[in-house]
Amino acid sequence: MSSHSNHEACLRPNRRQLMAGIGAGGLMLATQGRAFAAGADNIIKVGFVSPRTGALSGFGQTDGYVLDLARKSLAKGLAIGGKTYEVQIIDVDTQSDPSRASQLAKSLINSDQVDLILAISTPETINPVADAAEAAGVPCLSTVMPWEAWYFGRGAKPGAPSPFKWTYHFGFGVGEFYKMYVSQFGLIETNKKVGVLYPNDADGNAIRANLVPLLEKSGFTIIDPGAYEDGTTDYSSQISLFKKEKVEIFNSFPIPPDFAAFWRQAAQQGLRKQLKIAQLAKTGLFPDGVEALGSLGYNLGNNAYWHKTFPYTSSLTGIGGEALANGYEESSGKQWTQQLGATLSLLDAGFTALKASTDPKSKADIAKAISTLNTVTISGKVDFTSGPVPNVSPGPIVGTQWVKAAPGSKFKLDFVVTDNATDSKVPIAAKLLPLNG
Amino acid sequence: MSQDPTVRVERWTLQSRISILAAAIILAILATGPFFFGNNAIDKLTTLFIYVILAVTWNALAGYGGLVSVGQQAFFGLGAYAAVRLADAGLNVYVSLVLAAVIIAAVSLPISSFMLRLRGGEFAIGMWVVAELCHLLVNLDSLVQGETGTSLIALNAYDADTRHALNYWVALGSMTAILVILFVLLRSRIGSAIQAIRDNEEAAASLGVRVMGTKRIIYVFAAFGAALAGALWLSTAITFQPKTYFGVQWTAYMIFMVLVGGLGTFEGAILGALIFFLIETWFGGSGVWYLIGLGATALVFSLFVPRGIWGWLERRFGLGLLPLGYRILGVPSATRMQTPDDGGIGAAPSVGTP
């Protein structure tokens, strides 16, 4: 210090001021963001939050295509109550990170000043977004996660009035899974012994607590080797228990890498030969994950919250299931996935609510329109007037199976509907094939 | 030295008086923020204050105490969890936030008695194990429902504008309190003692420094800061999903902020938090590349600028904004004390800077 001259000492505050100036300038830029984009009253802004990259990217990979369709349909604006509004859909990627989802939601609310938020796929995406929307008083509609984890997982108490005024969710819950499993497991003659492999995570624990008692009541014997941690690599003990108990049905809610490890070991250790039905959830929803298993992926049972054979039409774009799936396959070169219809159904429901609102620039009016929404989207009925709890409209989940595609097909696997217990309008395409048949 | 009439020990310099005054003015201006800023700026500044708390308390532990922890997310998560529990029990939400941090500081006391027996890498990994353990224990609570989590919906009792302003003031107040506590701690005997322990534990003990007690104070302080940050983060995010709060990324952020800003310098941690906040705002959208960039930057800094930006500025320009060290005036240059310059965690930036 003392080696510096007084001359330099005089300059020092200037350097500091410079630094402080740079810092303050940066802070201004960082905090103001897109504030200038704040809305005019003939523009409706809709935020769309989904995981496009990261661990959950399988859910978001088709969103770009579906959003393009929606934007094309909305290009001429949206007529509501004799007035035509310009519509902007602002889509953001959570990178599969709940903290980022929360920050994105706040930024949509505060800087973009959106009129409505649509959020899709998994509790990691939807719950933080819904919480931010509820707190800020912005209407939010979501789908694709069990509604119980959305409602009770955000602090609502069973039997108490709904604490939510601004957030609404539609889609499957444990009840739909139960109906579908009982129906699907009855399609093939078995000893009704179900080996379950449920991890120690949100889905695993919820399913163990809520689904297992229902299945036992319906006459199934549940063989549960206990919760395992996500990331387990050795499943010998579970496999030997399933073999000893001679289970013929297998059910699991694993993360994809865990299932791949388990399923290879099950094949090597002779469990796969003994099983008649292997019913997965959460893993194997999309074709690329199942293809990665090679021949071990054939005849795996699964579920679908949408299938291209759903007999409904998109209220927003006017296209049906087959057209949606084929359009995606043509434009991307990849096989269609059940997420296509789910994303479009969310847009369908969101824009139907906007049209039903008396004033789409009033957040309270939009929320009121959602709370009384009773419409049909490309994935079926969305009805908030008769749900099990307010703010929730349960939706179908149908039983499906991955089968080897017919010769000449562009893709290796075909995804066929085998059960329609939760929506009888969905046509059953094939009889469930035994796993080892 | 004090017997020598030509030698004076100076703590407050003109520069430091000016900077303390400037800091007080800045804080006073920030306190009026909710009257001028929009919700977006308020939200972002609240995030920045939380980052400052995280950086400053991790720096206290690692930079001043030499205790490198990669498990501070244990306290971050526990702070949020305790706030959820207290609010669920019917306590006012904002009281819950602060009380949660106090409770977790108390919880960290028994943890410290066995963790502080570990040294270096063992301590770092041990803390990570503690964090994982806390995560699993919190998952067992039926209120949290495993990874499903729950939400602090009690906050919805406040309307959006009030909540923004309250979050902001509580975060600003907490940050100020943390900075003041650390400032006072570092200027006290504890400040000299903890840095002596960091530089050489045996030597410090032989000089009569209470090693365990001093380490414990800094450990509990860091736990308090992380828990407070966790509770405040919960008040801005509302959603409590255990995996998010007990994730190791929180410690990675703390390490980044402190390494880039300046390990073991009071001002550096604050600068690091500001830099991290700006980087996140500008590049956070670029996904994987953003994370790779963060990691690479931290790596470059630890290899080539081990004292961080502030450490470099301090040395280059003789800056010393805060009166934390001692300046010895009037000593002939040949006998002047030298700062040990071994870089990295062992570097002693403030005390004894000639």
Coordinates of C-alpha atoms in Angstrom, one line a residue, chain A residues 91-430:
Chain A
D91 CA -42.3 -20.7 -25.3
V92 CA -39.5 -21.3 -22.7
D93 CA -37.3 -24.3 -21.9
T94 CA -36.9 -25.3 -18.2
Q95 CA -33.8 -27.4 -19.0
S96 CA -35.5 -30.0 -16.7
D97 CA -34.6 -27.9 -13.7
P98 CA -37.3 -26.9 -11.2
S99 CA -35.5 -23.8 -10.0
R100 CA -35.2 -22.6 -13.6
A101 CA -38.8 -23.4 -14.2
S102 CA -39.7 -21.2 -11.3
Q103 CA -37.5 -18.3 -12.5
L104 CA -38.9 -18.6 -16.0
A105 CA -42.4 -18.5 -14.7
K106 CA -41.7 -15.3 -12.7
S107 CA -40.0 -13.7 -15.7
L108 CA -43.0 -14.6 -17.9
I109 CA -45.3 -13.0 -15.3
N110 CA -43.2 -9.9 -14.5
S111 CA -41.4 -9.0 -17.7
D112 CA -43.5 -10.5 -20.5
Q113 CA -46.7 -9.9 -18.6
V114 CA -48.4 -12.9 -20.0
D115 CA -52.1 -13.3 -19.7
L116 CA -52.1 -17.1 -19.3
I117 CA -49.4 -19.7 -18.6
L118 CA -49.5 -23.2 -20.0
A119 CA -47.2 -25.7 -18.4
I120 CA -46.6 -29.3 -19.4
S121 CA -44.9 -32.6 -18.3
T122 CA -43.7 -33.8 -14.9
P123 CA -43.9 -32.3 -11.4
E124 CA -40.4 -30.8 -11.8
T125 CA -41.8 -28.6 -14.5
I126 CA -45.4 -27.9 -13.6
N127 CA -45.4 -27.5 -9.8
P128 CA -42.9 -24.6 -9.6
V129 CA -44.6 -22.9 -12.5
A130 CA -48.1 -23.3 -11.0
D131 CA -46.9 -22.1 -7.6
A132 CA -45.4 -18.9 -9.2
A133 CA -48.6 -18.3 -11.1
E134 CA -50.9 -18.9 -8.1
A135 CA -48.8 -16.5 -6.0
A136 CA -48.8 -13.8 -8.7
G137 CA -52.5 -14.2 -9.5
V138 CA -51.9 -15.3 -13.1
P139 CA -54.1 -18.1 -14.6
C140 CA -52.2 -21.3 -15.3
L141 CA -53.3 -24.5 -17.0
S142 CA -51.3 -27.7 -17.1
T143 CA -51.3 -31.4 -18.0
V144 CA -49.2 -34.6 -18.0
M145 CA -48.4 -35.5 -14.4
P146 CA -50.6 -37.4 -11.9
W147 CA -53.1 -34.8 -10.6
E148 CA -52.6 -36.0 -7.1
A149 CA -49.0 -34.9 -7.1
W150 CA -50.1 -31.6 -8.5
Y151 CA -52.9 -31.0 -6.0
F152 CA -51.7 -32.6 -2.8
G153 CA -48.0 -32.1 -3.7
R154 CA -48.5 -28.4 -3.6
G155 CA -49.9 -28.2 -0.1
A156 CA -53.6 -28.9 -0.6
K157 CA -55.1 -31.0 2.2
P158 CA -57.6 -33.8 1.6
G159 CA -61.1 -32.8 2.6
A160 CA -60.2 -29.1 2.9
P161 CA -61.4 -26.5 0.4
S162 CA -59.1 -26.0 -2.5
P163 CA -56.4 -23.4 -1.7
F164 CA -55.9 -22.6 -5.4
K165 CA -57.7 -19.8 -7.2
W166 CA -55.6 -19.4 -10.3
T167 CA -54.2 -22.8 -11.3
Y168 CA -55.9 -25.7 -13.0
H169 CA -54.7 -29.1 -14.1
F170 CA -56.2 -31.8 -16.3
G171 CA -55.2 -35.4 -17.0
F172 CA -54.7 -38.8 -15.5
G173 CA -54.4 -39.7 -11.8
V174 CA -54.0 -42.9 -9.7
G175 CA -57.7 -43.8 -10.3
E176 CA -57.2 -44.0 -14.0
F177 CA -54.0 -46.0 -13.6
Y178 CA -55.9 -48.5 -11.4
K179 CA -58.8 -48.9 -13.9
M180 CA -56.3 -49.4 -16.7
Y181 CA -54.2 -51.9 -14.9
V182 CA -57.1 -54.1 -13.8
S183 CA -58.3 -54.1 -17.3
Q184 CA -54.9 -54.7 -19.0
F185 CA -53.8 -57.4 -16.5
G186 CA -57.1 -59.2 -17.2
L187 CA -56.4 -59.5 -20.9
I188 CA -54.2 -62.6 -20.5
E189 CA -54.8 -65.6 -18.3
T190 CA -52.2 -65.3 -15.4
N191 CA -51.8 -66.5 -11.8
K192 CA -52.5 -62.8 -10.8
K193 CA -49.2 -62.5 -9.0
V194 CA -47.7 -59.0 -9.7
G195 CA -44.0 -58.3 -9.0
V196 CA -43.6 -54.6 -8.5
L197 CA -40.4 -52.6 -8.7
Y198 CA -41.2 -49.1 -7.3
P199 CA -38.3 -46.8 -6.6
N200 CA -38.0 -44.5 -3.5
D201 CA -39.0 -41.4 -5.4
A202 CA -42.1 -39.2 -5.9
D203 CA -43.9 -41.6 -8.3
G204 CA -42.7 -44.8 -6.7
N205 CA -43.9 -43.8 -3.2
A206 CA -47.2 -42.4 -4.5
I207 CA -48.0 -45.6 -6.5
R208 CA -47.0 -47.9 -3.7
A209 CA -49.2 -46.0 -1.2
N210 CA -52.2 -45.5 -3.5
L211 CA -52.3 -48.1 -6.2
V212 CA -51.1 -51.3 -4.4
P213 CA -54.0 -51.4 -2.0
L214 CA -56.5 -51.0 -4.8
L215 CA -54.9 -53.8 -6.9
E216 CA -54.9 -56.1 -3.8
K217 CA -58.6 -55.5 -3.4
S218 CA -59.1 -56.5 -7.0
G219 CA -57.6 -59.9 -6.3
F220 CA -54.0 -59.4 -7.3
T221 CA -51.2 -60.7 -5.1
I222 CA -48.5 -58.0 -4.9
I223 CA -44.9 -59.1 -4.5
D224 CA -42.9 -56.0 -3.4
P225 CA -39.2 -56.4 -2.7
G226 CA -39.2 -52.9 -1.2
A227 CA -38.2 -49.5 -2.4
Y228 CA -34.9 -49.2 -4.2
E229 CA -32.9 -46.0 -4.8
D230 CA -32.8 -44.4 -8.3
G231 CA -29.5 -45.3 -9.9
T232 CA -29.3 -48.9 -8.5
T233 CA -27.3 -51.1 -10.9
D234 CA -27.7 -54.6 -9.4
Y235 CA -31.2 -56.2 -9.2
S236 CA -30.3 -59.8 -8.5
S237 CA -32.2 -59.9 -5.2
Q238 CA -35.4 -58.5 -6.7
I239 CA -35.1 -60.8 -9.7
S240 CA -34.6 -63.9 -7.5
L241 CA -37.6 -63.0 -5.3
F242 CA -39.8 -62.6 -8.4
K243 CA -38.6 -65.9 -9.7
K244 CA -39.2 -67.6 -6.3
E245 CA -42.7 -66.2 -6.1
K246 CA -43.4 -67.2 -9.7
V247 CA -44.8 -63.8 -10.6
E248 CA -46.3 -63.6 -14.1
I249 CA -47.0 -59.9 -14.2
F250 CA -44.4 -57.2 -13.7
N251 CA -45.0 -53.6 -13.0
S252 CA -42.5 -50.7 -12.5
F253 CA -42.3 -46.9 -12.5
P254 CA -38.5 -46.6 -13.0
I255 CA -36.3 -44.0 -14.5
P256 CA -35.1 -45.1 -18.0
P257 CA -31.5 -46.1 -17.2
D258 CA -32.6 -48.2 -14.2
F259 CA -35.1 -50.1 -16.2
A260 CA -32.5 -50.8 -18.9
A261 CA -30.2 -52.3 -16.3
F262 CA -33.0 -54.3 -14.6
W263 CA -34.4 -55.6 -17.9
R264 CA -31.1 -56.9 -19.2
Q265 CA -30.4 -58.7 -15.9
A266 CA -34.0 -60.1 -15.9
A267 CA -33.4 -61.5 -19.3
Q268 CA -30.0 -63.0 -18.3
Q269 CA -31.2 -64.5 -15.1
G270 CA -34.3 -66.1 -16.6
L271 CA -37.0 -63.9 -15.2
R272 CA -38.2 -62.5 -18.5
K273 CA -39.1 -66.0 -19.8
Q274 CA -41.5 -66.5 -16.8
L275 CA -43.4 -63.2 -17.2
K276 CA -46.6 -62.9 -19.2
I277 CA -47.1 -59.2 -18.9
A278 CA -44.5 -56.5 -18.3
Q279 CA -46.3 -53.3 -17.7
L280 CA -44.2 -50.1 -17.5
A281 CA -45.0 -46.6 -16.7
K282 CA -42.8 -43.4 -16.8
T283 CA -40.2 -45.2 -18.8
G284 CA -40.7 -46.4 -22.4
L285 CA -43.3 -43.7 -23.1
F286 CA -41.5 -42.7 -26.3
P287 CA -40.2 -44.9 -29.1
D288 CA -36.5 -44.0 -29.0
G289 CA -36.1 -45.3 -25.4
V290 CA -37.8 -48.6 -26.2
E291 CA -35.8 -49.0 -29.4
A292 CA -32.6 -48.7 -27.4
L293 CA -33.5 -52.0 -25.7
G294 CA -33.3 -53.9 -29.0
S295 CA -35.3 -57.1 -29.1
L296 CA -35.9 -56.9 -25.3
G297 CA -38.2 -54.0 -26.0
Y298 CA -40.8 -56.1 -27.9
N299 CA -44.2 -56.7 -26.2
L300 CA -43.5 -54.4 -23.3
G301 CA -46.8 -53.1 -22.0
N302 CA -47.2 -49.3 -21.4
N303 CA -49.7 -46.6 -21.2
A304 CA -50.7 -43.5 -23.2
Y305 CA -52.3 -40.2 -22.3
W306 CA -52.8 -39.8 -26.0
H307 CA -52.6 -42.0 -29.0
K308 CA -52.9 -41.1 -32.7
T309 CA -56.0 -43.3 -32.9
F310 CA -57.9 -41.1 -30.3
P311 CA -61.1 -40.2 -32.2
Y312 CA -60.9 -36.5 -31.3
T313 CA -60.1 -33.3 -33.3
S314 CA -58.0 -30.4 -32.1
S315 CA -60.3 -27.5 -31.4
L316 CA -57.5 -25.0 -32.0
T317 CA -56.0 -26.4 -35.3
G318 CA -58.9 -28.6 -36.5
I319 CA -56.6 -31.5 -37.2
G320 CA -57.1 -35.1 -36.0
G321 CA -54.8 -37.6 -34.4
E322 CA -53.5 -39.4 -37.6
A323 CA -52.9 -36.1 -39.3
L324 CA -50.9 -34.8 -36.3
A325 CA -48.8 -37.9 -36.1
N326 CA -48.2 -38.1 -39.8
G327 CA -47.4 -34.5 -40.1
Y328 CA -44.8 -34.8 -37.4
E329 CA -43.2 -37.9 -38.9
E330 CA -43.0 -36.1 -42.3
S331 CA -41.5 -32.9 -40.9
S332 CA -39.0 -34.5 -38.5
G333 CA -38.3 -37.9 -39.9
K334 CA -38.9 -39.3 -36.4
Q335 CA -41.6 -41.6 -35.2
W336 CA -44.7 -39.9 -33.6
T337 CA -45.0 -39.9 -29.8
Q338 CA -47.9 -39.6 -27.4
Q339 CA -46.6 -36.2 -26.3
L340 CA -47.8 -34.6 -29.6
G341 CA -51.4 -34.9 -28.6
A342 CA -50.8 -34.0 -25.0
T343 CA -49.1 -30.7 -26.0
L344 CA -51.8 -29.9 -28.5
S345 CA -54.6 -30.7 -26.0
L346 CA -53.1 -28.2 -23.6
L347 CA -53.1 -25.5 -26.3
D348 CA -56.7 -26.6 -27.3
A349 CA -57.9 -26.2 -23.7
G350 CA -56.0 -23.0 -23.1
F351 CA -57.4 -21.2 -26.1
T352 CA -60.9 -22.5 -25.6
A353 CA -60.8 -20.9 -22.2
L354 CA -59.5 -17.7 -23.6
K355 CA -62.3 -17.6 -26.2
A356 CA -64.8 -18.3 -23.4
S357 CA -63.6 -15.5 -21.3
T358 CA -65.6 -12.3 -21.5
D359 CA -62.4 -10.2 -21.4
P360 CA -59.1 -12.1 -22.2
K361 CA -57.1 -9.1 -20.9
S362 CA -58.6 -9.7 -17.4
K363 CA -56.8 -12.5 -15.6
A364 CA -59.8 -13.1 -13.3
D365 CA -62.0 -13.6 -16.3
I366 CA -59.6 -16.1 -17.8
A367 CA -59.4 -18.0 -14.5
K368 CA -63.2 -18.0 -14.3
A369 CA -63.4 -19.4 -17.9
I370 CA -61.0 -22.2 -17.0
S371 CA -62.8 -23.1 -13.8
T372 CA -66.0 -23.6 -15.9
L373 CA -64.3 -25.1 -18.9
N374 CA -66.1 -28.1 -20.4
T375 CA -64.7 -28.9 -23.8
V376 CA -63.2 -31.7 -26.0
T377 CA -59.6 -31.5 -27.0
I378 CA -57.5 -33.8 -29.2
S379 CA -56.8 -35.9 -26.1
G380 CA -60.5 -36.1 -25.0
K381 CA -62.7 -34.4 -22.6
V382 CA -61.5 -31.6 -20.3
D383 CA -64.2 -30.8 -17.7
F384 CA -63.5 -28.7 -14.7
T385 CA -67.1 -28.6 -13.6
S386 CA -67.2 -32.2 -12.2
G387 CA -63.7 -33.1 -11.0
P388 CA -62.8 -35.1 -7.9
V389 CA -61.4 -31.8 -6.4
P390 CA -61.9 -28.3 -7.7
N391 CA -59.1 -27.2 -10.1
V392 CA -58.7 -30.8 -11.5
S393 CA -60.2 -32.5 -14.5
P394 CA -59.2 -36.2 -14.6
G395 CA -58.3 -37.5 -18.1
P396 CA -57.9 -40.9 -19.7
I397 CA -54.8 -43.1 -19.7
V398 CA -55.1 -46.2 -22.0
G399 CA -53.2 -49.4 -21.9
T400 CA -50.8 -50.0 -24.8
Q401 CA -48.1 -52.3 -26.0
W402 CA -44.9 -51.9 -28.0
V403 CA -44.9 -54.5 -30.7
K404 CA -42.5 -55.4 -33.5
A405 CA -43.6 -53.2 -36.5
A406 CA -45.0 -54.9 -39.6
P407 CA -42.5 -55.6 -42.4
G408 CA -41.9 -52.6 -44.6
S409 CA -42.6 -50.1 -41.8
K410 CA -40.4 -47.0 -41.5
F411 CA -39.8 -47.7 -37.8
K412 CA -38.8 -50.7 -35.8
L413 CA -41.7 -50.6 -33.3
D414 CA -45.4 -50.1 -33.3
F415 CA -47.3 -48.6 -30.4
V416 CA -50.8 -50.2 -30.2
V417 CA -53.8 -49.6 -27.9
T418 CA -54.8 -52.8 -26.0
D419 CA -57.1 -51.4 -23.4
N420 CA -59.6 -48.5 -23.2
A421 CA -61.1 -48.8 -19.7
T422 CA -60.7 -45.0 -19.1
D423 CA -62.1 -43.8 -22.4
S424 CA -64.3 -46.3 -24.3
K425 CA -64.3 -44.1 -27.5
V426 CA -60.6 -45.0 -28.1
P427 CA -60.6 -48.0 -30.4
I428 CA -58.6 -51.1 -29.3
A429 CA -56.2 -52.0 -32.1
A430 CA -54.9 -55.3 -31.0

